């Protein structure tokens, strides 16, 4: 049998858990001892201590493990940091070397620079400029410039006047061009008119009409009353002959038949009117005419007395005679 004090002492020797079998044996023994009713309060205490001790051991083991894990992970990041620092150091070293070289170059340049020669050159240049300035003939230069300016002024004035005259010429040409265009248009129109006239001339000539003093004339080959005679002339683009000159009167007398002309007083007795609506002014009545013979309404006029200068006679319109058409050209 082991007492409580002995047991406590014994348990303290297992603090480091280096002898596990011995601890197990002790534990076995203590369990066997729990079965002894006389030692129950001491045993409880003993159990409590053992459990606490066990918990402590577990805690320590956990701490150990986490510590190791931390230590294992740290070296990696430290290595990386060290490598980064190494690189930065190398960069700085290279930069420093460059700067040193540049400084040495500048030093050499400065040592080789010939300060005196440079200064002399500048002095010479200054003196040259001074001499040039002293020799410069300000008045002559000014006169030259004035002359050049006046020349340019004259040239400019010439240009302006030339431009003005050119503008005027252009405007004149424009006007001439417009006139020419208008003239050309007129000529074109005239040309068309002449063409039409020519065609008309050709037409009447081909139809056997006779040209005299600006008109074509045609004597009928049949006889008709005055109104039908007139209608025939109109259908040919003409009308009965109108006589308003001695020449025309003489021309009309060459036809030896009695022929109707375009004069009548059908609308108002005694008021003789030509077929174009004009009143009779120059007349060639045969002597005694117009007589409205026997009050038979002699309202239409014919050429009856060819052997007399004055050849006209009034006769009833229904009478049938030859007739003469006139086409004024
Ligand atoms: C004669 C004259 C004319 C008249 C005719 C009628 O020639 O008297 O004045 O018009 O006859 O047929
Ligand atoms: Ca008569």
PDB file of N, CA and C in Angstrom, residues 247-288:
ATOM      1  N   UNK A 247     -48.585 100.542-158.846  1.00  0.00           N
ATOM      2  CA  UNK A 247     -47.857  99.393-159.409  1.00  0.00           C
ATOM      3  C   UNK A 247     -48.710  98.129-159.344  1.00  0.00           C
ATOM      4  N   UNK A 248     -49.336  97.949-158.203  1.00  0.00           N
ATOM      5  CA  UNK A 248     -50.173  96.760-158.017  1.00  0.00           C
ATOM      6  C   UNK A 248     -51.379  96.827-158.978  1.00  0.00           C
ATOM      7  N   UNK A 249     -51.938  98.025-159.110  1.00  0.00           N
ATOM      8  CA  UNK A 249     -53.072  98.223-160.017  1.00  0.00           C
ATOM      9  C   UNK A 249     -52.647  97.867-161.454  1.00  0.00           C
ATOM     10  N   UNK A 250     -51.462  98.358-161.867  1.00  0.00           N
ATOM     11  CA  UNK A 250     -50.965  98.053-163.218  1.00  0.00           C
ATOM     12  C   UNK A 250     -50.746  96.552-163.373  1.00  0.00           C
ATOM     13  N   UNK A 251     -50.184  95.935-162.348  1.00  0.00           N
ATOM     14  CA  UNK A 251     -49.931  94.489-162.387  1.00  0.00           C
ATOM     15  C   UNK A 251     -51.232  93.727-162.608  1.00  0.00           C
ATOM     16  N   UNK A 252     -52.320  94.189-161.913  1.00  0.00           N
ATOM     17  CA  UNK A 252     -53.592  93.445-161.960  1.00  0.00           C
ATOM     18  C   UNK A 252     -54.223  93.502-163.357  1.00  0.00           C
ATOM     19  N   UNK A 253     -53.862  94.491-164.156  1.00  0.00           N
ATOM     20  CA  UNK A 253     -54.532  94.691-165.431  1.00  0.00           C
ATOM     21  C   UNK A 253     -54.012  93.755-166.524  1.00  0.00           C
ATOM     22  N   UNK A 254     -52.955  92.993-166.228  1.00  0.00           N
ATOM     23  CA  UNK A 254     -52.398  92.111-167.254  1.00  0.00           C
ATOM     24  C   UNK A 254     -53.315  90.920-167.536  1.00  0.00           C
ATOM     25  N   UNK A 255     -54.230  90.577-166.588  1.00  0.00           N
ATOM     26  CA  UNK A 255     -55.140  89.455-166.778  1.00  0.00           C
ATOM     27  C   UNK A 255     -56.379  89.973-167.510  1.00  0.00           C
ATOM     28  N   UNK A 256     -56.686  89.376-168.602  1.00  0.00           N
ATOM     29  CA  UNK A 256     -57.681  89.962-169.490  1.00  0.00           C
ATOM     30  C   UNK A 256     -59.129  89.543-169.189  1.00  0.00           C
ATOM     31  N   UNK A 257     -59.322  88.583-168.250  1.00  0.00           N
ATOM     32  CA  UNK A 257     -60.699  88.209-167.867  1.00  0.00           C
ATOM     33  C   UNK A 257     -61.216  89.186-166.809  1.00  0.00           C
ATOM     34  N   UNK A 258     -62.560  89.114-166.589  1.00  0.00           N
ATOM     35  CA  UNK A 258     -63.125  89.875-165.458  1.00  0.00           C
ATOM     36  C   UNK A 258     -62.801  89.078-164.202  1.00  0.00           C
ATOM     37  N   UNK A 259     -62.145  89.726-163.228  1.00  0.00           N
ATOM     38  CA  UNK A 259     -61.696  88.976-162.025  1.00  0.00           C
ATOM     39  C   UNK A 259     -62.085  89.721-160.745  1.00  0.00           C
ATOM     40  N   UNK A 260     -62.604  88.887-159.792  1.00  0.00           N
ATOM     41  CA  UNK A 260     -62.953  89.442-158.471  1.00  0.00           C
ATOM     42  C   UNK A 260     -61.669  89.880-157.728  1.00  0.00           C
ATOM     43  N   UNK A 261     -61.792  91.077-157.008  1.00  0.00           N
ATOM     44  CA  UNK A 261     -60.723  91.461-156.062  1.00  0.00           C
ATOM     45  C   UNK A 261     -61.362  91.581-154.670  1.00  0.00           C
ATOM     46  N   UNK A 262     -60.550  91.778-153.642  1.00  0.00           N
ATOM     47  CA  UNK A 262     -61.027  91.711-152.245  1.00  0.00           C
ATOM     48  C   UNK A 262     -61.604  92.999-151.711  1.00  0.00           C
ATOM     49  N   UNK A 263     -62.543  93.624-152.451  1.00  0.00           N
ATOM     50  CA  UNK A 263     -63.157  94.883-151.999  1.00  0.00           C
ATOM     51  C   UNK A 263     -64.673  94.745-152.082  1.00  0.00           C
ATOM     52  N   UNK A 264     -65.417  95.258-151.062  1.00  0.00           N
ATOM     53  CA  UNK A 264     -66.889  95.155-151.055  1.00  0.00           C
ATOM     54  C   UNK A 264     -67.488  96.187-150.091  1.00  0.00           C
ATOM     55  N   UNK A 265     -68.834  96.422-150.275  1.00  0.00           N
ATOM     56  CA  UNK A 265     -69.548  97.309-149.336  1.00  0.00           C
ATOM     57  C   UNK A 265     -70.813  96.595-148.843  1.00  0.00           C
ATOM     58  N   UNK A 266     -70.692  95.303-148.603  1.00  0.00           N
ATOM     59  CA  UNK A 266     -71.856  94.504-148.193  1.00  0.00           C
ATOM     60  C   UNK A 266     -72.397  94.944-146.839  1.00  0.00           C
ATOM     61  N   UNK A 267     -71.507  95.362-145.909  1.00  0.00           N
ATOM     62  CA  UNK A 267     -71.945  95.696-144.542  1.00  0.00           C
ATOM     63  C   UNK A 267     -72.699  97.042-144.538  1.00  0.00           C
ATOM     64  N   UNK A 268     -72.114  98.050-145.154  1.00  0.00           N
ATOM     65  CA  UNK A 268     -72.778  99.366-145.240  1.00  0.00           C
ATOM     66  C   UNK A 268     -72.649  99.860-146.677  1.00  0.00           C
ATOM     67  N   UNK A 269     -73.781 100.122-147.304  1.00  0.00           N
ATOM     68  CA  UNK A 269     -73.784 100.568-148.703  1.00  0.00           C
ATOM     69  C   UNK A 269     -72.939 101.831-148.860  1.00  0.00           C
ATOM     70  N   UNK A 270     -72.010 101.808-149.836  1.00  0.00           N
ATOM     71  CA  UNK A 270     -71.165 102.973-150.138  1.00  0.00           C
ATOM     72  C   UNK A 270     -69.896 103.052-149.301  1.00  0.00           C
ATOM     73  N   UNK A 271     -69.789 102.158-148.318  1.00  0.00           N
ATOM     74  CA  UNK A 271     -68.576 102.166-147.462  1.00  0.00           C
ATOM     75  C   UNK A 271     -67.703 100.986-147.877  1.00  0.00           C
ATOM     76  N   UNK A 272     -66.735 101.285-148.760  1.00  0.00           N
ATOM     77  CA  UNK A 272     -65.940 100.221-149.369  1.00  0.00           C
ATOM     78  C   UNK A 272     -64.802  99.777-148.433  1.00  0.00           C
ATOM     79  N   UNK A 273     -64.767  98.453-148.236  1.00  0.00           N
ATOM     80  CA  UNK A 273     -63.814  97.886-147.260  1.00  0.00           C
ATOM     81  C   UNK A 273     -63.047  96.736-147.900  1.00  0.00           C
ATOM     82  N   UNK A 274     -61.740  96.687-147.641  1.00  0.00           N
ATOM     83  CA  UNK A 274     -60.899  95.583-148.123  1.00  0.00           C
ATOM     84  C   UNK A 274     -61.081  94.352-147.214  1.00  0.00           C
ATOM     85  N   UNK A 275     -60.704  93.176-147.746  1.00  0.00           N
ATOM     86  CA  UNK A 275     -60.911  91.933-146.965  1.00  0.00           C
ATOM     87  C   UNK A 275     -60.049  91.881-145.696  1.00  0.00           C
ATOM     88  N   UNK A 276     -59.009  92.727-145.597  1.00  0.00           N
ATOM     89  CA  UNK A 276     -58.214  92.726-144.358  1.00  0.00           C
ATOM     90  C   UNK A 276     -58.802  93.699-143.339  1.00  0.00           C
ATOM     91  N   UNK A 277     -60.006  94.282-143.652  1.00  0.00           N
ATOM     92  CA  UNK A 277     -60.682  95.163-142.699  1.00  0.00           C
ATOM     93  C   UNK A 277     -60.345  96.634-142.863  1.00  0.00           C
ATOM     94  N   UNK A 278     -59.384  96.964-143.735  1.00  0.00           N
ATOM     95  CA  UNK A 278     -59.015  98.386-143.901  1.00  0.00           C
ATOM     96  C   UNK A 278     -59.986  99.066-144.864  1.00  0.00           C
ATOM     97  N   UNK A 279     -60.168 100.401-144.679  1.00  0.00           N
ATOM     98  CA  UNK A 279     -61.044 101.192-145.534  1.00  0.00           C
ATOM     99  C   UNK A 279     -60.331 101.534-146.833  1.00  0.00           C
ATOM    100  N   UNK A 280     -61.094 101.722-147.860  1.00  0.00           N
ATOM    101  CA  UNK A 280     -60.534 102.083-149.167  1.00  0.00           C
ATOM    102  C   UNK A 280     -60.012 103.534-149.137  1.00  0.00           C
ATOM    103  N   UNK A 281     -58.741 103.710-149.530  1.00  0.00           N
ATOM    104  CA  UNK A 281     -58.176 105.066-149.612  1.00  0.00           C
ATOM    105  C   UNK A 281     -57.818 105.418-151.054  1.00  0.00           C
ATOM    106  N   UNK A 282     -56.902 104.598-151.635  1.00  0.00           N
ATOM    107  CA  UNK A 282     -56.542 104.834-153.035  1.00  0.00           C
ATOM    108  C   UNK A 282     -57.434 103.961-153.913  1.00  0.00           C
ATOM    109  N   UNK A 283     -58.216 104.576-154.796  1.00  0.00           N
ATOM    110  CA  UNK A 283     -59.146 103.763-155.601  1.00  0.00           C
ATOM    111  C   UNK A 283     -58.871 103.918-157.096  1.00  0.00           C
ATOM    112  N   UNK A 284     -59.299 102.895-157.875  1.00  0.00           N
ATOM    113  CA  UNK A 284     -59.087 102.888-159.322  1.00  0.00           C
ATOM    114  C   UNK A 284     -60.390 102.526-160.026  1.00  0.00           C
ATOM    115  N   UNK A 285     -61.484 103.251-159.659  1.00  0.00           N
ATOM    116  CA  UNK A 285     -62.806 103.020-160.253  1.00  0.00           C
ATOM    117  C   UNK A 285     -62.793 103.447-161.728  1.00  0.00           C
ATOM    118  N   UNK A 286     -63.413 102.615-162.558  1.00  0.00           N
ATOM    119  CA  UNK A 286     -63.622 103.018-163.937  1.00  0.00           C
ATOM    120  C   UNK A 286     -64.619 104.192-163.936  1.00  0.00           C
ATOM    121  N   UNK A 287     -64.551 104.951-164.947  1.00  0.00           N
ATOM    122  CA  UNK A 287     -65.393 106.149-164.954  1.00  0.00           C
ATOM    123  C   UNK A 287     -66.871 105.738-164.860  1.00  0.00           C
ATOM    124  N   UNK A 288     -67.623 106.393-163.989  1.00  0.00           N
ATOM    125  CA  UNK A 288     -69.051 106.095-163.778  1.00  0.00           C
ATOM    126  C   UNK A 288     -69.307 105.065-162.697  1.00  0.00           C
TER     127      UNK A 288
END
